[in-house]
Tab-separated table of C-alpha atoms and ligand atoms in Angstrom:
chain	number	residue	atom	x	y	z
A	1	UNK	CA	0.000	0.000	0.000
A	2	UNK	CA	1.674	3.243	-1.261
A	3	UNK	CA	1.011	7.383	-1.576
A	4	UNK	CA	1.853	8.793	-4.352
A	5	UNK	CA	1.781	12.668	-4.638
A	6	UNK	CA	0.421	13.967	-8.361
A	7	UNK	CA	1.636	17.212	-9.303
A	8	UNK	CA	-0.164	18.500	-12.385
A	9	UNK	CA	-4.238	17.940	-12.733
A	10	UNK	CA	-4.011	18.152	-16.682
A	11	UNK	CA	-4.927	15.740	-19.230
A	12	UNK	CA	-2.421	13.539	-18.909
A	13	UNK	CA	-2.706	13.741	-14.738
A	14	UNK	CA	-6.551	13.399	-14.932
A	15	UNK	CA	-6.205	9.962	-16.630
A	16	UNK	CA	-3.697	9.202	-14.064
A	17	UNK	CA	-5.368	10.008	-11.303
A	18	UNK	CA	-8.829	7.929	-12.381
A	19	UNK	CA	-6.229	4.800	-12.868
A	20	UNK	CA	-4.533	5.207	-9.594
A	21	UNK	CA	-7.958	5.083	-8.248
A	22	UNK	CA	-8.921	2.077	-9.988
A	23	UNK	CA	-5.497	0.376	-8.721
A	24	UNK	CA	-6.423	1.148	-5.429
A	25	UNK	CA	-4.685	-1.944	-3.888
A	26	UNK	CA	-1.463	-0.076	-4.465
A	27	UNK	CA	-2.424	3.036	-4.238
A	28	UNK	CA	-3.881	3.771	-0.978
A	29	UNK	CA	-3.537	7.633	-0.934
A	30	UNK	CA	-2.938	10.230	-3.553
A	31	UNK	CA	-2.656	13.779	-2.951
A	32	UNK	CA	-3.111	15.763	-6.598
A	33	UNK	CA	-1.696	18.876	-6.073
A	34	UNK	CA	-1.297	21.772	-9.129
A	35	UNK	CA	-0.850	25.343	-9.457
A	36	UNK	CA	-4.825	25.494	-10.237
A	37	UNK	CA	-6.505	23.814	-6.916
A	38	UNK	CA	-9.900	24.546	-8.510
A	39	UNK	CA	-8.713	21.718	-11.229
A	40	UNK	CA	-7.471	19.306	-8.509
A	41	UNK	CA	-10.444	20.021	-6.250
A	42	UNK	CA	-12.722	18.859	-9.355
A	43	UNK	CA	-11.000	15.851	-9.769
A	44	UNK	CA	-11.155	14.827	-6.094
A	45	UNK	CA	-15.363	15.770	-6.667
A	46	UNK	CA	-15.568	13.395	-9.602
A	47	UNK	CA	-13.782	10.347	-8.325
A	48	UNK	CA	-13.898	10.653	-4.344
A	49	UNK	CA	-15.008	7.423	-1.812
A	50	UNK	CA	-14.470	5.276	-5.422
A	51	UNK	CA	-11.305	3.798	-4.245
A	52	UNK	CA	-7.949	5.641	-2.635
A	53	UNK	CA	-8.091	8.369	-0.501
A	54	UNK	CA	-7.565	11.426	-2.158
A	55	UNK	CA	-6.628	15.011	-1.151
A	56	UNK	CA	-5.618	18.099	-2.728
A	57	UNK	CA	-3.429	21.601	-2.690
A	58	UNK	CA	-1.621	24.068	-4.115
A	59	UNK	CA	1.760	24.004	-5.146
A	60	UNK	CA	4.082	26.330	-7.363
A	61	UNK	CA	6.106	23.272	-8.625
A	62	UNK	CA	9.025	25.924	-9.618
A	63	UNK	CA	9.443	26.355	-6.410
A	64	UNK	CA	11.738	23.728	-4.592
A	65	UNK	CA	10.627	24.977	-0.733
A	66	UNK	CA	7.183	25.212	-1.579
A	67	UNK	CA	7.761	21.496	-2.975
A	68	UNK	CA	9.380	20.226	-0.019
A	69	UNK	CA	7.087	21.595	2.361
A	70	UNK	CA	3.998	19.592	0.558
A	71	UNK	CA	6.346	16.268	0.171
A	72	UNK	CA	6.702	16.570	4.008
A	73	UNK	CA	3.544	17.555	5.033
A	74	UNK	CA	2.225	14.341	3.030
A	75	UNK	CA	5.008	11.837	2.539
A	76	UNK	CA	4.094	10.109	-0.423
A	77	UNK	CA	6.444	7.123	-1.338
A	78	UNK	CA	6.595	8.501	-4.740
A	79	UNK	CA	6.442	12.275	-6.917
A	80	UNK	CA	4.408	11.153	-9.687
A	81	UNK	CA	5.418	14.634	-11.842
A	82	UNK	CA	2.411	15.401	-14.988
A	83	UNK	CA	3.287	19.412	-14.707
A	84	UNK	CA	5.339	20.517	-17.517
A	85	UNK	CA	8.968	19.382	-18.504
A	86	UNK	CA	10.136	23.066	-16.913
A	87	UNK	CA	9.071	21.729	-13.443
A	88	UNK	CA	11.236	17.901	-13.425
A	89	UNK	CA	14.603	19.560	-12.171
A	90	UNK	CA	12.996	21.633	-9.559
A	91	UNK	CA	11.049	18.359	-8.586
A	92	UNK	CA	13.761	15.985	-8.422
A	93	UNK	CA	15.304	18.232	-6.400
A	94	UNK	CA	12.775	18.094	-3.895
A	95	UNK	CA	12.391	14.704	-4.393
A	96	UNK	CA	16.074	14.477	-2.753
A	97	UNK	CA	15.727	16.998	-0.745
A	98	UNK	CA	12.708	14.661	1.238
A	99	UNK	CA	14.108	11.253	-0.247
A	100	UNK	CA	11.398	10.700	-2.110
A	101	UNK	CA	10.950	8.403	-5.499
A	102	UNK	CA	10.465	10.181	-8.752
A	103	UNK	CA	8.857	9.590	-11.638
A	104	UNK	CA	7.981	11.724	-14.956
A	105	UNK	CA	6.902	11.367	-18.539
A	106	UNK	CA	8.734	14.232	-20.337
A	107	UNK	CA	12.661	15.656	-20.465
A	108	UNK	CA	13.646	18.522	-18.777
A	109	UNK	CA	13.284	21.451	-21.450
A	110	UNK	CA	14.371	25.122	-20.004
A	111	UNK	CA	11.866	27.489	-21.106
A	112	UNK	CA	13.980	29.721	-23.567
A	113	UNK	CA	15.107	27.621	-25.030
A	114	UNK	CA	13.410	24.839	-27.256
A	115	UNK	CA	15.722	21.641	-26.849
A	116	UNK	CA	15.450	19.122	-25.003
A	117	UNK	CA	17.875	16.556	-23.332
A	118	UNK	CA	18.189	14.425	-20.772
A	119	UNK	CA	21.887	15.877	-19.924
A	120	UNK	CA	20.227	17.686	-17.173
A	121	UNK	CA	18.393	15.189	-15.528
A	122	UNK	CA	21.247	12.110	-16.157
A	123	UNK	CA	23.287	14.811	-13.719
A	124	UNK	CA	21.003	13.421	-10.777
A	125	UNK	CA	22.142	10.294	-11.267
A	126	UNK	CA	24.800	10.051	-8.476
A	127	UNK	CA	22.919	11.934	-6.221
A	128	UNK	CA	19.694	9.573	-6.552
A	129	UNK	CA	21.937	6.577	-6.433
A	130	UNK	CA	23.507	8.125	-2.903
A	131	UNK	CA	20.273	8.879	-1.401
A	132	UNK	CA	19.161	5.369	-2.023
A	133	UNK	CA	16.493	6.479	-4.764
A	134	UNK	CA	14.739	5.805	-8.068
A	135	UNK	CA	14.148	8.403	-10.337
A	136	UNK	CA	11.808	7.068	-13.792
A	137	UNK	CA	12.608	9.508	-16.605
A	138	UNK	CA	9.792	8.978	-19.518
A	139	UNK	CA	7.356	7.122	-18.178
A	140	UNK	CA	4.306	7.896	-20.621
A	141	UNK	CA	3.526	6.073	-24.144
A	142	UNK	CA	6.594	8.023	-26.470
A	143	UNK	CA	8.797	8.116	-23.933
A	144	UNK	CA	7.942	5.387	-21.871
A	145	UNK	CA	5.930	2.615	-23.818
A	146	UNK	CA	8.274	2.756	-26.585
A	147	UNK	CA	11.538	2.023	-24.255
A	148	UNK	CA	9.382	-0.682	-22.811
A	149	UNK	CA	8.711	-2.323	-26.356
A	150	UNK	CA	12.328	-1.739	-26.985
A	151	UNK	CA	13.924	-3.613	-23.799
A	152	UNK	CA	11.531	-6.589	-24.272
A	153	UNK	CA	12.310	-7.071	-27.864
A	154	UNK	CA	16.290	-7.288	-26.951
A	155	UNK	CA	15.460	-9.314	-24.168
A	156	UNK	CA	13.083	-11.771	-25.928
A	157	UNK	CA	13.888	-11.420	-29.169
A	158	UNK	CA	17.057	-10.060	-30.738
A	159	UNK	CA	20.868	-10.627	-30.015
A	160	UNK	CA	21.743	-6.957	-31.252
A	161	UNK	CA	19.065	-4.632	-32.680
A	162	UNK	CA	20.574	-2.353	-35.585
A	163	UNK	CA	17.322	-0.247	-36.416
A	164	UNK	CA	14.234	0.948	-34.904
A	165	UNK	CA	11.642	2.653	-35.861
A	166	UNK	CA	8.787	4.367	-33.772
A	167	UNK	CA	5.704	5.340	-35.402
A	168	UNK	CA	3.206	7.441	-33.565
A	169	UNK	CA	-0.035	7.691	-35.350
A	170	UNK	CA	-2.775	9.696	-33.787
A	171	UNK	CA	-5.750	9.123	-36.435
A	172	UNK	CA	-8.368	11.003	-33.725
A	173	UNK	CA	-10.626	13.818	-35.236
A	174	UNK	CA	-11.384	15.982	-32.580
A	175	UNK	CA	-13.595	18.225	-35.689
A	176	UNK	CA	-11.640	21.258	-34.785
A	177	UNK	CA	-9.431	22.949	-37.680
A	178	UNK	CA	-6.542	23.802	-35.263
A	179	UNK	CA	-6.111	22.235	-31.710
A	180	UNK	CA	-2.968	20.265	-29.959
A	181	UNK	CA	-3.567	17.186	-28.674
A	182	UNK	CA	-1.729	17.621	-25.419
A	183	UNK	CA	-0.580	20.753	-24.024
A	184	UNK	CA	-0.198	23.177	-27.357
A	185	UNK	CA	2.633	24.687	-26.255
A	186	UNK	CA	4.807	21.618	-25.509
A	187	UNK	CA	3.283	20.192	-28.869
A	188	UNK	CA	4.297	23.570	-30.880
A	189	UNK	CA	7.792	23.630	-29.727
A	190	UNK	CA	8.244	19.951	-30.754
A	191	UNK	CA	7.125	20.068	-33.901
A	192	UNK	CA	8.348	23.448	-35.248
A	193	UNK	CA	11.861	22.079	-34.527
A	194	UNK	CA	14.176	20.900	-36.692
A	195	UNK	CA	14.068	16.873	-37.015
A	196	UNK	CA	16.738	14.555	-36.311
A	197	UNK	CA	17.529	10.764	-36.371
A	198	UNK	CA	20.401	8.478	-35.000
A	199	UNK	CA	22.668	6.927	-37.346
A	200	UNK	CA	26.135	5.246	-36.733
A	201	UNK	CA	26.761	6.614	-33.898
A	202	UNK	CA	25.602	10.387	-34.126
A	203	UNK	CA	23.108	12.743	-34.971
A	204	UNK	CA	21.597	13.839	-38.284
A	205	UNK	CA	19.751	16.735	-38.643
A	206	UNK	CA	16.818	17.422	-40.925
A	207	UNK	CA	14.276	20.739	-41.456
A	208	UNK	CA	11.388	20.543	-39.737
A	209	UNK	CA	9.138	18.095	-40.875
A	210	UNK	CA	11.600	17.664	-44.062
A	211	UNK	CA	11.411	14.108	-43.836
A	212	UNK	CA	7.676	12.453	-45.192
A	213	UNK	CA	6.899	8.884	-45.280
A	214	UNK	CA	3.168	7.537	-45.647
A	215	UNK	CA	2.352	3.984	-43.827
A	216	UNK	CA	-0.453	1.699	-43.292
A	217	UNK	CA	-1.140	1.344	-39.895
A	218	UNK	CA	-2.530	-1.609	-38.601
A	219	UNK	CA	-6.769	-1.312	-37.388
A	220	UNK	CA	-6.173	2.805	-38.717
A	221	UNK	CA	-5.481	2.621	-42.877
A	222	UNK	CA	-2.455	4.969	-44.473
A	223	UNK	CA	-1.660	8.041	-42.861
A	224	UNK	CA	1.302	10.774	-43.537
A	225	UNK	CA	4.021	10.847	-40.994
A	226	UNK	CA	6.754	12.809	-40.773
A	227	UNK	CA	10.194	12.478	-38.687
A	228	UNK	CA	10.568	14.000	-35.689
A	229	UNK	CA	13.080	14.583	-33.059
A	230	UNK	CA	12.563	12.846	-29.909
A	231	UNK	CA	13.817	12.496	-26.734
A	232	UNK	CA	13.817	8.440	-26.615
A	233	UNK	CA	16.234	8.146	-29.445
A	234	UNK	CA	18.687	9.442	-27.058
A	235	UNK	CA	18.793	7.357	-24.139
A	236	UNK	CA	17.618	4.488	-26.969
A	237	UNK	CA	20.780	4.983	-28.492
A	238	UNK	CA	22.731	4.673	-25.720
A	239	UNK	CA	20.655	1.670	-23.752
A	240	UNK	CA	20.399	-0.484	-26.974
A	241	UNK	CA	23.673	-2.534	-27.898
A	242	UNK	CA	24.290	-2.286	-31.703
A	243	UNK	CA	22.176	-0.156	-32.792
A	244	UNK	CA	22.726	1.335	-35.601
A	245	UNK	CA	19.601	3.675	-36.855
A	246	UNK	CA	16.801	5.369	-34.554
A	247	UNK	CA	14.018	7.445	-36.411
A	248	UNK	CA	10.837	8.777	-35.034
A	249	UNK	CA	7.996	9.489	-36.769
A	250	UNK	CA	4.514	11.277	-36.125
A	251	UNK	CA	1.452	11.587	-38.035
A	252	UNK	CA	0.115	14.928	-38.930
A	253	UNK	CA	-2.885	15.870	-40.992
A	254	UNK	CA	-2.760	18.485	-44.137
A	255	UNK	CA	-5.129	20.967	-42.382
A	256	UNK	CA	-2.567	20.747	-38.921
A	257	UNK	CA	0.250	21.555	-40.277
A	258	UNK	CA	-1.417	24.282	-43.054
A	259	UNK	CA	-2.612	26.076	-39.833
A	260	UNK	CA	0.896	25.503	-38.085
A	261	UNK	CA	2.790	26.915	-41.125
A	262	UNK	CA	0.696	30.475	-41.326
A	263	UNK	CA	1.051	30.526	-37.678
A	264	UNK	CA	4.657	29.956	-37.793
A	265	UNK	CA	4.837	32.804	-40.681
A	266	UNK	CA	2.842	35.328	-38.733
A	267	UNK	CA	5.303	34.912	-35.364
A	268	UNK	CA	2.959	33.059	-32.973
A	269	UNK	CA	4.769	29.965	-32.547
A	270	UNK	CA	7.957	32.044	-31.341
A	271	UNK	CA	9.089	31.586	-27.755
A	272	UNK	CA	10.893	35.190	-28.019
A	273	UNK	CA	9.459	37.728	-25.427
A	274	UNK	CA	7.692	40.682	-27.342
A	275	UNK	CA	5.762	43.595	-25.620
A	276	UNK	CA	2.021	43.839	-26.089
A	277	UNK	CA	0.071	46.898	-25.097
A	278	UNK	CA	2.860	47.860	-22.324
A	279	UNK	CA	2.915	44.155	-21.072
A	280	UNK	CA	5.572	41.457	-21.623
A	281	UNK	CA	3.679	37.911	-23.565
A	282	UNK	CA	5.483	35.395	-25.185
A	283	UNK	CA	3.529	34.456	-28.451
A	284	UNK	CA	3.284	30.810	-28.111
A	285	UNK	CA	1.678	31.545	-24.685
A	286	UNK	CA	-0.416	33.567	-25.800
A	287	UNK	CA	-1.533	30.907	-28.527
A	288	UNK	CA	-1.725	28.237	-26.258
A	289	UNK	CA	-4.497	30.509	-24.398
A	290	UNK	CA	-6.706	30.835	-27.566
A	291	UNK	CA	-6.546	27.856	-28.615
A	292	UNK	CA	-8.982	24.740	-27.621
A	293	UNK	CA	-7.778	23.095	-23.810
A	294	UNK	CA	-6.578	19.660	-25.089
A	295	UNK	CA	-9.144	18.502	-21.888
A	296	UNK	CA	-11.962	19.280	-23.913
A	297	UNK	CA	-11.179	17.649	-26.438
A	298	UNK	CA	-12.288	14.484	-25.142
A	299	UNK	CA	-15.998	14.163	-25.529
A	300	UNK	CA	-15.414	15.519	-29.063
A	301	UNK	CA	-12.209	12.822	-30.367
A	302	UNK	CA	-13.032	10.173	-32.781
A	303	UNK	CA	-10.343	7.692	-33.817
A	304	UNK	CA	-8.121	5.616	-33.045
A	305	UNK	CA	-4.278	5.932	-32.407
A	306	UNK	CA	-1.622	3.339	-32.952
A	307	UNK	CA	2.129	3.783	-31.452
A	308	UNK	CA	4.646	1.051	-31.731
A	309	UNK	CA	7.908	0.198	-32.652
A	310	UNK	CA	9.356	-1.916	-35.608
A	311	UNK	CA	12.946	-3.162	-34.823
A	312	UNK	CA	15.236	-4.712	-37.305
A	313	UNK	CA	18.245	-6.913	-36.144
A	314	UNK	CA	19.768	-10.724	-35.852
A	315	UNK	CA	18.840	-13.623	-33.261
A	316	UNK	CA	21.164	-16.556	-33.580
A	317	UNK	CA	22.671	-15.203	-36.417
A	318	UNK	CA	18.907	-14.671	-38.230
A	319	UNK	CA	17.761	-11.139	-39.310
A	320	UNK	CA	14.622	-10.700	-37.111
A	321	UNK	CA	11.909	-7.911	-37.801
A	322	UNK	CA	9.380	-7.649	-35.180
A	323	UNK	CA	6.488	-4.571	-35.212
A	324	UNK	CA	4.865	-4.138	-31.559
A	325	UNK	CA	2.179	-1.124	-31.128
A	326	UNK	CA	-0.812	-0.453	-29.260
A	327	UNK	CA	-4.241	0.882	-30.635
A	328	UNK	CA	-6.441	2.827	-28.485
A	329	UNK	CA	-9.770	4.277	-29.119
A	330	UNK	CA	-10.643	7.409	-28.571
A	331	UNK	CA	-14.026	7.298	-27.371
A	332	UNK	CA	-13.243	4.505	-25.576
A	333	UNK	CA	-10.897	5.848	-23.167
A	334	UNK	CA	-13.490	9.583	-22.696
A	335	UNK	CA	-15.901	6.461	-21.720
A	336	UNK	CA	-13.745	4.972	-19.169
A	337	UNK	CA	-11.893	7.965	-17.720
A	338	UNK	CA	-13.183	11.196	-19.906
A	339	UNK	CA	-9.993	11.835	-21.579
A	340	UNK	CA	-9.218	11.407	-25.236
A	341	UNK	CA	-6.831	8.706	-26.013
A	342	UNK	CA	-3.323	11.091	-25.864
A	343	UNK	CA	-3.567	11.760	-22.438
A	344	UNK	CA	-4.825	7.969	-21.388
A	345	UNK	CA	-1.998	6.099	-23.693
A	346	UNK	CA	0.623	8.745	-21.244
A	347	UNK	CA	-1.591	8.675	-18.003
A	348	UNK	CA	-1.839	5.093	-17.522
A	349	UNK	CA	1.911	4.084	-18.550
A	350	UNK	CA	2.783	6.908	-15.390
A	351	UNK	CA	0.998	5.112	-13.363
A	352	UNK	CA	2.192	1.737	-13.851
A	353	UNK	CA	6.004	2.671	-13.619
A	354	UNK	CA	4.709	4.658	-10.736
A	355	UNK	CA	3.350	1.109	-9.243
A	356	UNK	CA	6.523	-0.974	-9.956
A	357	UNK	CA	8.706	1.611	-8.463
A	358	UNK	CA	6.530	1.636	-4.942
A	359	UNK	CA	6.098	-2.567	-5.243
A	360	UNK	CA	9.865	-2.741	-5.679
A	361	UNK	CA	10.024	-4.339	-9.475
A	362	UNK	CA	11.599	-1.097	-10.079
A	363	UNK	CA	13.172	0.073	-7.063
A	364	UNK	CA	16.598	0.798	-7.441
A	365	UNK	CA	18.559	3.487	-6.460
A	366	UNK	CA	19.862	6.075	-9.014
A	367	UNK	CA	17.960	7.565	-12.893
A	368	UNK	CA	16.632	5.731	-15.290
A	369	UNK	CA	15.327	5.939	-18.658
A	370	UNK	CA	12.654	2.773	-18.792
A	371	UNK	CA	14.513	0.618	-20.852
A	372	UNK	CA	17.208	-0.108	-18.273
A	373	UNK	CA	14.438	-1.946	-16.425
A	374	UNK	CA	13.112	-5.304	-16.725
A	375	UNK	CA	9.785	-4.877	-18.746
A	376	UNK	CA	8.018	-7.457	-18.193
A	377	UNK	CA	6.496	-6.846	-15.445
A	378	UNK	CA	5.284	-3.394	-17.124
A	379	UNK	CA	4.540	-5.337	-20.303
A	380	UNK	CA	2.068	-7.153	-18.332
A	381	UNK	CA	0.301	-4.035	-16.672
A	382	UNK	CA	0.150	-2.308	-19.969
A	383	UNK	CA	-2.740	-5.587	-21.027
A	384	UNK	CA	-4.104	-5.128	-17.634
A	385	UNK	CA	-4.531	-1.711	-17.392
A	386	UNK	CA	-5.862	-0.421	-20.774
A	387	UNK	CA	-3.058	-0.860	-23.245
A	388	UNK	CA	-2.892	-4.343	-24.720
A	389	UNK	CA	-0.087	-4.690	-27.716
A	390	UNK	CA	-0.312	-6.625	-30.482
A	391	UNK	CA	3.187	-8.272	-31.934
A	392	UNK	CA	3.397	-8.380	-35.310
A	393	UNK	CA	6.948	-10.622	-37.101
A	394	UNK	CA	6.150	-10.309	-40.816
A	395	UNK	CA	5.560	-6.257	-40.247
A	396	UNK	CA	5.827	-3.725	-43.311
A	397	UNK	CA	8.656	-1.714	-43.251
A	398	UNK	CA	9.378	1.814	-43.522
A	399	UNK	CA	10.886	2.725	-46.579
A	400	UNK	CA	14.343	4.486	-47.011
B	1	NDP	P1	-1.571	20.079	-19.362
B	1	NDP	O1	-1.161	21.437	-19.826
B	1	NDP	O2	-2.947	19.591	-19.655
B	1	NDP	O3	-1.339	19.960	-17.784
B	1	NDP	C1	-0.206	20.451	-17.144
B	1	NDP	C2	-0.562	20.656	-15.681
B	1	NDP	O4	0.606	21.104	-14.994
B	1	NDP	C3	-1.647	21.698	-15.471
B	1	NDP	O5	-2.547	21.239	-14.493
B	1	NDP	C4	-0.850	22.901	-14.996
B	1	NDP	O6	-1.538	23.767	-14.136
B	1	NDP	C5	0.238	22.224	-14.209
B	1	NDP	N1	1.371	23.138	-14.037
B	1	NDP	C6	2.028	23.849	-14.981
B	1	NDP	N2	2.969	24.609	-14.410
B	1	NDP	C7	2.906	24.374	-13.078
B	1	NDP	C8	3.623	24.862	-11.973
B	1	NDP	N3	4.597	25.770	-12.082
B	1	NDP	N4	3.286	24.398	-10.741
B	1	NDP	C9	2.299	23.478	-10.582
B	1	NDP	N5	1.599	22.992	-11.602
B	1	NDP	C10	1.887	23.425	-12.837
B	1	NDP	O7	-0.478	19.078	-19.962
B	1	NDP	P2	-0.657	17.518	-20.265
B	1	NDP	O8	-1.414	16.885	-19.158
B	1	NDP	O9	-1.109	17.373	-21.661
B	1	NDP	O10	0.863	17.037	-20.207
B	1	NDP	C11	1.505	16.788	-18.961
B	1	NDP	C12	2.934	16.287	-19.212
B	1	NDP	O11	2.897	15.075	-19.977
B	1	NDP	C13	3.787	17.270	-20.025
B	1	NDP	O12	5.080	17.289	-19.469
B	1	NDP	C14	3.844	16.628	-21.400
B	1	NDP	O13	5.018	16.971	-22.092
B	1	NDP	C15	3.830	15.159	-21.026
B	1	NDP	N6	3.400	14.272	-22.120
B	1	NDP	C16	4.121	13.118	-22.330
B	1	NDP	C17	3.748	12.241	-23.331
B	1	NDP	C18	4.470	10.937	-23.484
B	1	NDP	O14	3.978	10.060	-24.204
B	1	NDP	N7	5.579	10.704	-22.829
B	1	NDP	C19	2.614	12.534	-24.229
B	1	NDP	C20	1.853	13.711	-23.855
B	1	NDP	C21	2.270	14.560	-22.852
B	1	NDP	P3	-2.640	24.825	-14.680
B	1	NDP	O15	-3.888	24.005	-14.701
B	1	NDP	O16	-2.666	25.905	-13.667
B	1	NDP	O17	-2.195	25.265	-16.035
């Protein structure tokens, strides 16, 4: 029986929260705590005396003391952190400050600058290790899922894996011209930046979305995607022995990025501080206030997505290809936990990593990306808990 402290009460934190409360043998207590109470307040409304105990506050997660002082005044086992990748370093800090496990599902990103990399957050590492504990980096579908997928196909099936490619295919329809799936601005910045892939051993850059390829996705049809950088072909490339090639790519629809593009040309995606009627606003901030709140999309989503992995490489000296992806159904998850399928295929996977850290599968001392665990234990939640995979060893290929 375990607490786990929620910081965030978002999309991805809502879904969460409704699957820590169905998993309520673990999870005895949460607190849900955000800079909005209002939003953590309506959560407790919706799902209260239906299985943990839940409570709620305020918190400025920028602020380590203010962090602190709620980790002690609770003492959860674990910092379950669905705020925005700004907040994990101030987090994790007060997650060693207290001793506390730590778990996330996006890299630290400072917020001038659009990159992000896990150099700040593998810094912990020592200091986790010393204080005697775990810190999950990634722990939602792309990161998270996808390092899952990867460490149980070199532990079950591969000697070396040389290639691997993630597809992420959101084929929802949320009947909006323009709106983000998760929060817009963390979606802007990631796709208005330039692309890149892993091959041989470094980096190769691309414009953004310079690279097109158009697949049929399994239970979804043929879709566009284009590659993308992303922040598990970083730690993949280091956690994966032989690998030779990492890609990553996304879906987009023509009437996304044809709205992104004039938006880009008139200056509202730009993170640069301009003044505004005698006031300081950052464009994309201002966007991300006019445009739809990814929560609402969920009664409106129809669709399906599909995210998986197709990894190329040699068992017994055999080339192996093996394709492993989920599909999730929009309406199906607003039915179960009123979210559209984006935030459940990240809210449930934070959950699960959150319960093998607290049931001591993945207890041990120091940072991790999620493919330096054993998966299988994870693989096995995922079918329990909403995300069944299908494995597929004939799969089509992306092109070259
Ligand atoms: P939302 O914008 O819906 O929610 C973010 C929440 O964090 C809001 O409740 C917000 O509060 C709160 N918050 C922001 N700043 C602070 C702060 N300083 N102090 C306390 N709370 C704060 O985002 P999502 O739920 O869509 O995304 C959550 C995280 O999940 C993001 O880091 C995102 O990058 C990640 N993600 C990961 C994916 C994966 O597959 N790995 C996929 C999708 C998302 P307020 O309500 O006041 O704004």
């Amino acid at each position: 029986m375990a607490k786990a402290l929620i910081i965030g009460a978002g999309g991805v934190a809502s879904v969460t929260v409704h699957k820590c409360v169905q998993n309520s043998e673990v999870f005895e207590e949460i607190c849900i705590a955000s800079r909005t109470k209002a939003k953590c307040d309506a959560l407790k409304e919706k799902l209260d005396g239906q299985g943990c105990k839940i409570s709620t506050a305020q918190v400025d997660a920028n602020n380590v003391d203010e962090l602190i002082a709620l980790i002690e005044a609770f003492n959860p086992d674990i910092v379950i952190n669905l705020a925005l990748p700004y907040q994990d370093l101030t987090i994790m800090d007060a997650c060693l400050a207290t001793k506390t496990h730590y778990l996330d599902t996006a890299n630290y990103e400072p917020e001038d600058t659009a990159k992000f990399e896990y150099k700040w957050q593998w810094e912990y590492r020592e200091k986790f290790e010393k204080a005697g504990i775990t810190a999950i980096l990634g722990s939602g579908f792309d990161p998270g899922v996808t390092g899952v997928f990867s460490a149980y196909a070199q532990k079950h099936y591969f000697d070396e894996i040389h290639q691997i490619d993630i597809l992420d295919c959101n084929a929802g329809d949320h009947g909006y011209p323009f709106a983000t799936n998760f929060n817009p601005e963390i979606n802007i910045r990631e796709v208005s930046a330039k692309g890149s892939y892993w091959e041989d051993g470094h980096w190769v850059e691309t414009e953004p979305m310079e690279i097109k390829k158009v697949y049929d996705f399994p239970q979804v049809g043929p879709r566009d995607m284009y590659l993308l950088h992303h922040e598990e072909i970083e730690s993949l490339a280091l956690n994966i022995k032989g690998i030779q090639r990492i890609r990553f790519f996304m879906t987009f629809g023509q009437s996304y990025l044809t709205h992104l593009k004039c938006l880009e040309n008139v200056g509202m995606t730009s993170i640069e501080p301009i003044m505004f009627e005698g006031k300081e606003i950052i464009p994309l901030q201002f966007l991300k206030a006019v445009l739809p709140d990814p929560a609402s999309l969920g009664p409106r989503t129809k669709g399906k997505t599909n995210i998986g992995c197709i990894y190329q490489g040699v068992k017994d000296g055999k080339p192996v290809n093996y394709y492993v992806y989920n599909v999730c159904d929009h309406e199906a998850c607003y039915k179960e936990v009123g979210s559209q399928a984006v935030s459940y295929t990240t809210g449930v996977p934070a959950m699960i990593g959150a319960m093998l850290v607290v049931n001591g599968t993945w207890n041990k001392p120091g940072v991790h990306n999620v493919e330096e665990l054993d998966p299988d234990a994870f693989m096995e939640a995922l079918n329990q808990w909403g995300l069944p995979w299908v494995e597929d060893f004939n799969p089509t290929l992306v092109e070259d």
